[in-house]
GROMACS .gro file of C-alpha atoms in nm:
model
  400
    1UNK     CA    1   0.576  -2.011  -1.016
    2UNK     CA    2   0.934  -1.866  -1.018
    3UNK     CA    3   1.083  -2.162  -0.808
    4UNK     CA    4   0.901  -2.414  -1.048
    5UNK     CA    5   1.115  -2.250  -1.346
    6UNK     CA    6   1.411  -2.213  -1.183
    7UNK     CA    7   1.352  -2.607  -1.066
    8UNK     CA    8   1.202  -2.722  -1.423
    9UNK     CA    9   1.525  -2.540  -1.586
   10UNK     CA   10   1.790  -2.696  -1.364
   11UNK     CA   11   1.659  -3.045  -1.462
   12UNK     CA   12   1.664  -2.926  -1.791
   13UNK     CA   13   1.995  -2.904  -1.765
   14UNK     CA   14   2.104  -3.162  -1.600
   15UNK     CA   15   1.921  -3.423  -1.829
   16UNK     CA   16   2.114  -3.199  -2.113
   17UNK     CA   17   2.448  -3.279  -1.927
   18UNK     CA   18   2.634  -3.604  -2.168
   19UNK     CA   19   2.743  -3.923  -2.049
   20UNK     CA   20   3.035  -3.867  -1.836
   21UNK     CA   21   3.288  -4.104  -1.907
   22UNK     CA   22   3.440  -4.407  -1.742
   23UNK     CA   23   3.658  -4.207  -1.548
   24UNK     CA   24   3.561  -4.152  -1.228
   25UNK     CA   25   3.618  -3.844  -0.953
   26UNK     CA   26   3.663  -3.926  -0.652
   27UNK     CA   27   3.778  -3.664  -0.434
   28UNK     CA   28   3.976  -3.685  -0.132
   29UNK     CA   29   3.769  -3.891   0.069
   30UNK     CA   30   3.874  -4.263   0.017
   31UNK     CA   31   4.217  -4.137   0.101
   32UNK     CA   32   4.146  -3.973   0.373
   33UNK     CA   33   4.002  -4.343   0.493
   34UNK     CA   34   4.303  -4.514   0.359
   35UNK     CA   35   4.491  -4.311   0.558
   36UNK     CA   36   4.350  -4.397   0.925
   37UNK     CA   37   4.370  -4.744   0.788
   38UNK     CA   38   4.558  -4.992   1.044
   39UNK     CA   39   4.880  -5.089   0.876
   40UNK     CA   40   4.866  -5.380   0.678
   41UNK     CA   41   4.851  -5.590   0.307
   42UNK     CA   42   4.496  -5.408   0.232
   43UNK     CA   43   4.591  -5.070   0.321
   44UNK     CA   44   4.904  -5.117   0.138
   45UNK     CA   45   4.709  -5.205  -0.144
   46UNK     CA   46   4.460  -4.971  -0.115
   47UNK     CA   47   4.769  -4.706  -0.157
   48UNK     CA   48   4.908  -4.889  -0.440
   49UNK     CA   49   4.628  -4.740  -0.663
   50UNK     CA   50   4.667  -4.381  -0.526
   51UNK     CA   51   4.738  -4.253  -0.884
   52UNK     CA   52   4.533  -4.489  -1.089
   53UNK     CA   53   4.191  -4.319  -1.244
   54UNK     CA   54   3.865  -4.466  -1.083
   55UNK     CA   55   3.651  -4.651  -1.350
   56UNK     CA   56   3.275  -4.685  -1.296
   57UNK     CA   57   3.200  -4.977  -1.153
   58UNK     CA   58   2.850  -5.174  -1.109
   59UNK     CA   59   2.987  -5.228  -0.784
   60UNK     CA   60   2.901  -4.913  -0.669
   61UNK     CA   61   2.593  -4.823  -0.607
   62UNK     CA   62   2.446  -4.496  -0.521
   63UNK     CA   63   2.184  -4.485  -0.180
   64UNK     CA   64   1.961  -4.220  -0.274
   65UNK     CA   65   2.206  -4.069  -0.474
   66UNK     CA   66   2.507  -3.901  -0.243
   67UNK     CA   67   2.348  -3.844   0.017
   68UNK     CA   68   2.629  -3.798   0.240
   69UNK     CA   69   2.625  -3.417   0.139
   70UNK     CA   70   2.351  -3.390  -0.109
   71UNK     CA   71   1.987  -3.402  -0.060
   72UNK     CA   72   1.839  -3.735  -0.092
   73UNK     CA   73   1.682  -3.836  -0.456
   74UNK     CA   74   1.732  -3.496  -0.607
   75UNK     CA   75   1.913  -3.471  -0.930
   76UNK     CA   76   2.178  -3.310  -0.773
   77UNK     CA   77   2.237  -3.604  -0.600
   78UNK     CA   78   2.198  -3.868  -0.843
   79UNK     CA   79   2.449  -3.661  -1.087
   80UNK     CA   80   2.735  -3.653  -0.783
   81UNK     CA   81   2.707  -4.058  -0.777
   82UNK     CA   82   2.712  -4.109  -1.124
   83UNK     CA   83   3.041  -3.876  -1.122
   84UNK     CA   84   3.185  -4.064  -0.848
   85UNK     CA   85   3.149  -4.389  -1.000
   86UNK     CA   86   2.820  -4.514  -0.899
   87UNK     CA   87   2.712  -4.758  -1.170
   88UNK     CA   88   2.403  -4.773  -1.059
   89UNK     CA   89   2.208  -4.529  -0.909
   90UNK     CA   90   1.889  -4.614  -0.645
   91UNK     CA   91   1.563  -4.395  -0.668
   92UNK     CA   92   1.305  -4.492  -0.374
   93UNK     CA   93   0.955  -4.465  -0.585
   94UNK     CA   94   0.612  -4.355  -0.418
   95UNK     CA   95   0.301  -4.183  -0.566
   96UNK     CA   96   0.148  -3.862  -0.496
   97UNK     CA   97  -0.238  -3.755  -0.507
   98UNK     CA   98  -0.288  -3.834  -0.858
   99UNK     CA   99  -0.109  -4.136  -0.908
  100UNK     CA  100   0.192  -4.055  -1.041
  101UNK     CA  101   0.542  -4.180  -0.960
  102UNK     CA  102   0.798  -4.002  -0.785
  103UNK     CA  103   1.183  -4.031  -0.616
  104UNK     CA  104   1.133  -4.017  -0.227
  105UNK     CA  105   1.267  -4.280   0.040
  106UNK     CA  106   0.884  -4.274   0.215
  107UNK     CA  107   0.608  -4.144   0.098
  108UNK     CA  108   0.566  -3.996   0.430
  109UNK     CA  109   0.848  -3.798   0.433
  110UNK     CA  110   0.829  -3.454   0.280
  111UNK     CA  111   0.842  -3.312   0.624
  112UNK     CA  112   1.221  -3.367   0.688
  113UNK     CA  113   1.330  -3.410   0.326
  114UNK     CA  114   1.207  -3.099   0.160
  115UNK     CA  115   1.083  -2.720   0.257
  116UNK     CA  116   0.728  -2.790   0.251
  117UNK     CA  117   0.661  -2.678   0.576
  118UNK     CA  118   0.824  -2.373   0.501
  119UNK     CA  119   0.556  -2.310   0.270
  120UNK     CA  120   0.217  -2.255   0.153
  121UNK     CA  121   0.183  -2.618   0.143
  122UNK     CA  122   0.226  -2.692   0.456
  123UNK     CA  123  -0.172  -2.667   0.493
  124UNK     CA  124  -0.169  -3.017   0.267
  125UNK     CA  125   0.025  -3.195   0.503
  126UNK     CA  126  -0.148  -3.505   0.711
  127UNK     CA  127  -0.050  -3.399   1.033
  128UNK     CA  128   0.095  -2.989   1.034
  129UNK     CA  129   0.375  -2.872   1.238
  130UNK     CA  130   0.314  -2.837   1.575
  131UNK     CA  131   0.598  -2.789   1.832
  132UNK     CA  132   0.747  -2.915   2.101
  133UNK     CA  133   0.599  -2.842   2.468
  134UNK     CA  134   0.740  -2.971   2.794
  135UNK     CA  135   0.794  -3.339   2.712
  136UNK     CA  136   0.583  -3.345   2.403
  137UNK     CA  137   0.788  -3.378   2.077
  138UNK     CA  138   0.758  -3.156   1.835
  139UNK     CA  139   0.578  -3.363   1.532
  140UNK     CA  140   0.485  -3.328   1.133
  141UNK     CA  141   0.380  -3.553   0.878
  142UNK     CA  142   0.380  -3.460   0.509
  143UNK     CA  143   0.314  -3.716   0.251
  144UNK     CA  144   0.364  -3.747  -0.178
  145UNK     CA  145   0.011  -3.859  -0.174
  146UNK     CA  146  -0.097  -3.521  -0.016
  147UNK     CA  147   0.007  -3.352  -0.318
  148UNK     CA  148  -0.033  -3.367  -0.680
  149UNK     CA  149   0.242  -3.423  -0.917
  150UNK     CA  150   0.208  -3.034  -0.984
  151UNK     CA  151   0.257  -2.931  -0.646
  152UNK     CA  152   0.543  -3.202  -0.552
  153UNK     CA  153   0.760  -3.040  -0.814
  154UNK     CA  154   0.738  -2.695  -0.659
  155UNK     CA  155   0.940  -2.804  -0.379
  156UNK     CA  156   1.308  -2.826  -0.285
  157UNK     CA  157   1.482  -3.109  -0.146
  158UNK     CA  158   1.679  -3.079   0.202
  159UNK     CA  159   1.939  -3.275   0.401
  160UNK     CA  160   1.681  -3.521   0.602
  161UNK     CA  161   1.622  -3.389   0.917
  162UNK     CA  162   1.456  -3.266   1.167
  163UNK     CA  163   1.478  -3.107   1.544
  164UNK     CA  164   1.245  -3.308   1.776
  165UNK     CA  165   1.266  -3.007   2.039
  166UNK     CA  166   1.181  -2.764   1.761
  167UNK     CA  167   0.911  -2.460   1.853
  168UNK     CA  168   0.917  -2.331   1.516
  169UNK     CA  169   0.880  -2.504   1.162
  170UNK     CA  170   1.222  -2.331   1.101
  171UNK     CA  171   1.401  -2.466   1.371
  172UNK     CA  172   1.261  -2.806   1.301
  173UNK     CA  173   1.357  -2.813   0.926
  174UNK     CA  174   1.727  -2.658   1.018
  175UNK     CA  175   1.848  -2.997   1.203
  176UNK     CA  176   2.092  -3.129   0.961
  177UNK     CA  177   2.380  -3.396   1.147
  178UNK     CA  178   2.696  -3.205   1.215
  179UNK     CA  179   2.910  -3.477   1.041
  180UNK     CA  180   2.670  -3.394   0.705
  181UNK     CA  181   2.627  -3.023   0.542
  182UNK     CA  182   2.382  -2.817   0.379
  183UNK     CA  183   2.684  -2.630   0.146
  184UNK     CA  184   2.527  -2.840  -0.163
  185UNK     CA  185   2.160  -2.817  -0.035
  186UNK     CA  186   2.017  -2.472  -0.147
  187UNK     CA  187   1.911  -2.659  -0.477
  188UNK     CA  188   1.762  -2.992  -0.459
  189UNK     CA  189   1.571  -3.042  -0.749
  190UNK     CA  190   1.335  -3.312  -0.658
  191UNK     CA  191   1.217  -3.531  -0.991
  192UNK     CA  192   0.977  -3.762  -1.114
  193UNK     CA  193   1.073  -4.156  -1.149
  194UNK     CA  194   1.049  -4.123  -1.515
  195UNK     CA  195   1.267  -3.839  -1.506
  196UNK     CA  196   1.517  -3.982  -1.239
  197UNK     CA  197   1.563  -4.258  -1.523
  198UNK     CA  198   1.640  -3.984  -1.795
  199UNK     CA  199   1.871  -3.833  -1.581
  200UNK     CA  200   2.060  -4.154  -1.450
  201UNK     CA  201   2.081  -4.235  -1.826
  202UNK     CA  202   2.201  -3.926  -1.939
  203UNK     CA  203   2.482  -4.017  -1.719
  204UNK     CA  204   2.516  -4.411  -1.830
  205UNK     CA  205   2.436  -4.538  -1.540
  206UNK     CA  206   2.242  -4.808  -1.453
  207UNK     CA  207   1.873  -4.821  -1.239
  208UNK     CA  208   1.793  -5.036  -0.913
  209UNK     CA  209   1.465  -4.900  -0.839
  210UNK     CA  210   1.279  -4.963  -0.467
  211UNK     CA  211   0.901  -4.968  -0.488
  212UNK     CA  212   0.828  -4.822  -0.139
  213UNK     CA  213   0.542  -4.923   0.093
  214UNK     CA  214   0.228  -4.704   0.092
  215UNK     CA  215   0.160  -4.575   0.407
  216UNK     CA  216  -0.213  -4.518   0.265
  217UNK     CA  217  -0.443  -4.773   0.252
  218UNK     CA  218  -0.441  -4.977  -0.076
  219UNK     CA  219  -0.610  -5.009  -0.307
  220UNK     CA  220  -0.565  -4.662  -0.347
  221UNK     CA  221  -0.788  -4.413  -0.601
  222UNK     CA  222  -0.819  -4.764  -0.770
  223UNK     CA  223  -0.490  -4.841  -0.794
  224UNK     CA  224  -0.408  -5.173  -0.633
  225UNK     CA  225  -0.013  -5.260  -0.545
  226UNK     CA  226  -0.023  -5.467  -0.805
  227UNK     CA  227  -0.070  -5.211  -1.024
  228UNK     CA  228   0.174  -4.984  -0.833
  229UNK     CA  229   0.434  -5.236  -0.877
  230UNK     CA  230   0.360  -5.279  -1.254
  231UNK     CA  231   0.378  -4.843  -1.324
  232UNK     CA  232   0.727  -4.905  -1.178
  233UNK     CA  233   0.820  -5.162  -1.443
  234UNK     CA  234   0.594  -4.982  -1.737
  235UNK     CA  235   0.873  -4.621  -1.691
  236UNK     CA  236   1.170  -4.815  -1.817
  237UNK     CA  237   1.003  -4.981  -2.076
  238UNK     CA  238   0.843  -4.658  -2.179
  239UNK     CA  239   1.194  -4.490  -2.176
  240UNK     CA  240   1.327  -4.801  -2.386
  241UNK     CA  241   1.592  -4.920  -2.081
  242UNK     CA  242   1.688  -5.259  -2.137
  243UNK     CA  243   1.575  -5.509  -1.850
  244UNK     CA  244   1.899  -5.624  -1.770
  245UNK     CA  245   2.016  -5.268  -1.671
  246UNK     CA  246   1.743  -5.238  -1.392
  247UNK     CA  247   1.734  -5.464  -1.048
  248UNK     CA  248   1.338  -5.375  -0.911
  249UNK     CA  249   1.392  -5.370  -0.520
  250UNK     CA  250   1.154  -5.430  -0.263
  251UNK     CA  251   1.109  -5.463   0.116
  252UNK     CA  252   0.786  -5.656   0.021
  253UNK     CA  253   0.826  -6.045  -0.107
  254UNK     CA  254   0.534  -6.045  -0.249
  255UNK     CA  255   0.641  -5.739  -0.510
  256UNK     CA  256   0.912  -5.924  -0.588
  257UNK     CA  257   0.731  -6.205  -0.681
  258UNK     CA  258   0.514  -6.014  -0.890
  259UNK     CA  259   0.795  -5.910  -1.100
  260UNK     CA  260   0.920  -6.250  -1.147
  261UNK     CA  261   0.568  -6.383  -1.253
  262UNK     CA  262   0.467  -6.064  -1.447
  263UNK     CA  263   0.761  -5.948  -1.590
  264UNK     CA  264   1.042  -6.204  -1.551
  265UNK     CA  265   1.335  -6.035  -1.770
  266UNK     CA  266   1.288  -5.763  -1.468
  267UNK     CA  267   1.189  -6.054  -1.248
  268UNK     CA  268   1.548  -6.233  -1.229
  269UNK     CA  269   1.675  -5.874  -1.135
  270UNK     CA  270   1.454  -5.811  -0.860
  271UNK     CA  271   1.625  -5.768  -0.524
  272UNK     CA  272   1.431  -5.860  -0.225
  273UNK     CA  273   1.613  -5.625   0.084
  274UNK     CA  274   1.558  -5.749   0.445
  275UNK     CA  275   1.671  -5.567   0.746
  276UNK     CA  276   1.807  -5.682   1.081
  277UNK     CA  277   1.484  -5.676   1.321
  278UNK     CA  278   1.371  -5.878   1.618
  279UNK     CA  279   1.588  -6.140   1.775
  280UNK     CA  280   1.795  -6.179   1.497
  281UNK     CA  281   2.137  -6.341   1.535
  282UNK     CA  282   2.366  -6.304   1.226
  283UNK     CA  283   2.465  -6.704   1.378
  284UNK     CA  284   2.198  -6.874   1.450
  285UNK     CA  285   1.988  -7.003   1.224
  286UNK     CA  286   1.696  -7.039   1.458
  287UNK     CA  287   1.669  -6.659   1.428
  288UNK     CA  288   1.623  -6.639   1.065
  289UNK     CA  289   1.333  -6.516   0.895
  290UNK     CA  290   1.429  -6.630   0.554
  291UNK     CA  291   1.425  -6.948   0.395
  292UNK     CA  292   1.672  -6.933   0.140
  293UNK     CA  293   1.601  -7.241  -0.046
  294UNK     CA  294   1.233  -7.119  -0.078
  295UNK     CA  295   1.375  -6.807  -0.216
  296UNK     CA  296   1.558  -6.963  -0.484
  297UNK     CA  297   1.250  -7.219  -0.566
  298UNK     CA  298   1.049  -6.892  -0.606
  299UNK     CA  299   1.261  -6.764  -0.846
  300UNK     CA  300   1.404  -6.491  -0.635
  301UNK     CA  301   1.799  -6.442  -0.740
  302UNK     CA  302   1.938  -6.141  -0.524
  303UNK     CA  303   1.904  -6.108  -0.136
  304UNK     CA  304   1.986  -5.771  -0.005
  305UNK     CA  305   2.009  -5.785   0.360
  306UNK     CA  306   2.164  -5.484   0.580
  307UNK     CA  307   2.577  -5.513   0.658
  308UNK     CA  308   2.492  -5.581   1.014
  309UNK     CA  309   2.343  -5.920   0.926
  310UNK     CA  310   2.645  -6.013   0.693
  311UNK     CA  311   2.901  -5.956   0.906
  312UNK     CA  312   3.012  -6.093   1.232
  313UNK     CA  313   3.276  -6.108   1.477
  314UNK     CA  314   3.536  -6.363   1.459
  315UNK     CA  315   3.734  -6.415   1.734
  316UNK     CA  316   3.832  -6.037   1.702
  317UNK     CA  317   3.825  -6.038   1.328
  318UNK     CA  318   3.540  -5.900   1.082
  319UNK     CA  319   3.426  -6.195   0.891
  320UNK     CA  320   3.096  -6.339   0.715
  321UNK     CA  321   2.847  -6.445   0.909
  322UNK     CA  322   2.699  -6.791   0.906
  323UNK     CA  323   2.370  -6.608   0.789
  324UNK     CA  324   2.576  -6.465   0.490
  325UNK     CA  325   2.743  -6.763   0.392
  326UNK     CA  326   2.409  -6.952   0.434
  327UNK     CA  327   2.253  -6.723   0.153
  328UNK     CA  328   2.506  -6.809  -0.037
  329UNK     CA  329   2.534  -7.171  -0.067
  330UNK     CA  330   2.190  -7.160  -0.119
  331UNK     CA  331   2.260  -6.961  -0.470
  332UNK     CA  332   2.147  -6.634  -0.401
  333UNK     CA  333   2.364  -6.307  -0.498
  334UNK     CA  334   2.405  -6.089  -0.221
  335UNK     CA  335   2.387  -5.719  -0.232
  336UNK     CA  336   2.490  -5.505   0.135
  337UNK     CA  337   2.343  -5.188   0.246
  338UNK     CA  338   2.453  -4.921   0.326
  339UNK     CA  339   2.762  -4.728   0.403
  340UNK     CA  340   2.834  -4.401   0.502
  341UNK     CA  341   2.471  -4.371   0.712
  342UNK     CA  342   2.656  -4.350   1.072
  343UNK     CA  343   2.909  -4.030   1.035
  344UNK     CA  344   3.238  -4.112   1.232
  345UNK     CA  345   3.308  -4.420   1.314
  346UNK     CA  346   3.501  -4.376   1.650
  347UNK     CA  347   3.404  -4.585   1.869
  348UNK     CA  348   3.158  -4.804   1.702
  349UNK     CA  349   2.930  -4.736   1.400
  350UNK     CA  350   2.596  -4.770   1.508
  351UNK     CA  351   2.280  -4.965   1.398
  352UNK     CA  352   2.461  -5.073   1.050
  353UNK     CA  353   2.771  -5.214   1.215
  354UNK     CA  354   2.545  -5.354   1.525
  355UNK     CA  355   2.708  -5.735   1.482
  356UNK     CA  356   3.120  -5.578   1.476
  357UNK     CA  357   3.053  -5.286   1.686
  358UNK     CA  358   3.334  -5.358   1.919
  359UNK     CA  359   3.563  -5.444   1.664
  360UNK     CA  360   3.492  -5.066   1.511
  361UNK     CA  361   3.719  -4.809   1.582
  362UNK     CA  362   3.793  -4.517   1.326
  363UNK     CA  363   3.662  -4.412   1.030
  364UNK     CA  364   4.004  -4.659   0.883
  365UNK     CA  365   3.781  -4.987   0.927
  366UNK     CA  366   3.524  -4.907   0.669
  367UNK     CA  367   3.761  -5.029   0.418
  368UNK     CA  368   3.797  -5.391   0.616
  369UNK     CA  369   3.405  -5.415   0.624
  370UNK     CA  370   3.419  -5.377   0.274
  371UNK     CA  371   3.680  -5.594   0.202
  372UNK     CA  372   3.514  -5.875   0.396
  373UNK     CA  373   3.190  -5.796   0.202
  374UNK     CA  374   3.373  -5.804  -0.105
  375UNK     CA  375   3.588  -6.106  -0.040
  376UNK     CA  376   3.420  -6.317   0.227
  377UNK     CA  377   3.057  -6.237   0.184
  378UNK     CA  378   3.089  -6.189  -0.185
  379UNK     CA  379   2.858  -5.926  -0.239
  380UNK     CA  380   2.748  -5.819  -0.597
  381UNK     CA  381   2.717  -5.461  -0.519
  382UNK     CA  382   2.735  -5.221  -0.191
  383UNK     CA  383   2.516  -4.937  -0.138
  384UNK     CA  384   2.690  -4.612   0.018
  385UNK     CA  385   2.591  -4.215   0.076
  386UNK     CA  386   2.941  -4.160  -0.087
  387UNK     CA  387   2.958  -4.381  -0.384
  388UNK     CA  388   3.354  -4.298  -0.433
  389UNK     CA  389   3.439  -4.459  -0.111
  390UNK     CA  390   3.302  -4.784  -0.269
  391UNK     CA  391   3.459  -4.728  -0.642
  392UNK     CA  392   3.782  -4.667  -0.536
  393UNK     CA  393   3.791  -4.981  -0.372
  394UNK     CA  394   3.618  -5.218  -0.632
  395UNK     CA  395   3.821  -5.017  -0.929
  396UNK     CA  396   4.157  -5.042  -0.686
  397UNK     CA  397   4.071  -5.438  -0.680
  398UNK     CA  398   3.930  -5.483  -1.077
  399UNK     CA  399   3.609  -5.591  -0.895
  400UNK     CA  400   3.338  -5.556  -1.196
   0.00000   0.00000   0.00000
């Protein structure tokens, strides 16, 4: 009961908080990237605006909040993006036992995103804790739709994590990734959609929610995914958010589609993401999985694939790939996700930099992979766990 106060109270104040203003705070971090930059016209640039204030910018837009160094789709998180810039701010929607909407990236996920299992709910869970033996993993699955609304809000968000050789549920909550930190973590205050949209608000920000798959089988109590998809939609009208402030997002076509046949003011907003998988060869087209001019015939208007399939190496230069540039003759507006998901860059920078991996190097090239994506590729809007990285760039170059 007491941590449901002190939870319930901390929103309270947060969705007291006013609208911060244009002015952005950054903190030393796009600097510090600047300054590993390799010499050159950009990084000159990039200095140029050293003591220029950081405007919002639609540009930016916040991955599950900061979640760099703040737990995932709390409010704490959300309010850090909206501070540093983040003009719109991304809340991952599920549903939990009875039906209601809240902010998680899975619904499957309580188990390395909050403290559940270091509590008396940890009996709820699908599959409890057990730990690792010889070359068994240790394992846990806790899902939103074990819980109801009620119970959800007693918990606290975490960095995600967890230890795979774990023997106890503390060591395999206390895994965060060295290059992250729990220093902003002992208060995640995890929220509701409706009151992740209250809180973004209160900050004037704008809203791309992602209607995440079920990992139950749907229907579900009755409700069917189009009806899941259609609760999304029913929160902003319900809080009186204008359409064109909100881009619905899903991983699913045929959500997106919805939208644009059931509620077309959100419909021409609604992002449909796609993610590198298979064979898939940012330049060949025989690889593709989407066909862009059906896309645009369906009335989809923004394409948000992962970095790795929009960029490509150029005979040793960073450049759009033919994918990219594909998508975009075709008339689609292109949205890239996500930065700051790979810690350090030395050396490569993993799964979201698969396609320029060798031409990766130090922490320095994030700002040429966002240049190209601003100024080759021509994306709309860039996802990051560190939203000022992205606004001082796109208020540095007057990008909207």
């Amino acid at each position: 009961m007491i941590r449901s106060i002190l939870a319930t109270s901390a929103l309270c104040i947060a969705l007291a908080a006013p609208a911060l203003p244009d002015t952005a705070h950054v903190g030393p971090r796009p600097l510090y990237l600047v300054d590993q930059m390799a010499d050159g016209a950009l990084k000159d640039k990039l200095l140029s605006c050293a003591d220029q204030p950081v405007r919002r910018t639609d540009f930016s837009i916040g991955h599950r909040g900061a979640a760099l160094q703040f737990p995932e789709h709390t409010a704490q998180s959300y309010t850090a993006a909206a501070r540093m810039g983040a003009g719109i701010v991304e809340c991952d929607v599920t549903f939990t036992a009875d039906k209601q909407l809240v902010c998680r990236h899975a619904q499957n996920d309580l188990h390395t995103t909050t403290n559940i299992l270091g509590t008396d709910l940890a009996s709820k869970c699908t599959a409890p804790f057990t730990p690792a033996s010889g070359e068994t993993k240790a394992n846990a699955e806790c899902r939103a739709s074990d819980l109801t609304l009620a119970e959800f809000q007693t918990l606290r968000g975490k960095m995600d994590a967890a230890n795979p050789n774990a023997t106890t549920t503390q060591e395999f909550m206390d895994a965060t990734a060295n290059w992250r930190t729990d220093l902003y973590a002992a208060h995640g205050t995890l929220l509701t959609h409706a009151q992740s949209i209250a809180l973004i608000k209160s900050h004037g920000a704008k809203f791309t929610p992602e209607l995440k798959a079920p990992v139950v089988a749907m229907p579900f109590d009755g409700m069917t995914q189009e009806n899941y998809a259609q609760m999304l939609i029913d929160d902003y009208k319900a809080a009186g958010i204008p359409a064109s402030d909100v881009r619905p997002q899903s991983f699913n076509l045929a959500d997106v589609l919805y939208w644009i046949d059931a509620e077309p003011d959100f419909g021409k907003q609604a992002v449909y993401l796609v993610s590198w998988a298979g064979d898939f060869d940012e330049q060949d087209p025989a690889t593709w999985q989407e066909d862009f001019a059906a896309l645009r015939a369906q009335g989809v208007n923004y394409l948000a694939p992962s970095m790795n399939m929009m960029l490509t190496n150029a005979d040793g230069e960073i450049a759009a790939s033919a994918y990219a540039r594909a998508a975009r003759e075709a008339g689609l507006q292109l949205i890239g996700w996500s930065l700051e998901r790979s810690g350090p860059l030395d050396g490569g920078g993993g799964w979201y930099y698969g396609s320029i991996n060798d031409l990766v190097t130090s922490d320095g090239d994030m700002y040429a992979v966002i240049d190209v994506l601003a100024q080759d590729v021509g994306v709309v809007g860039l996802f990051s766990d560190w939203p000022a990285t992205v606004s001082y760039y796109a208020s540095c170059m007057d990008l909207p």
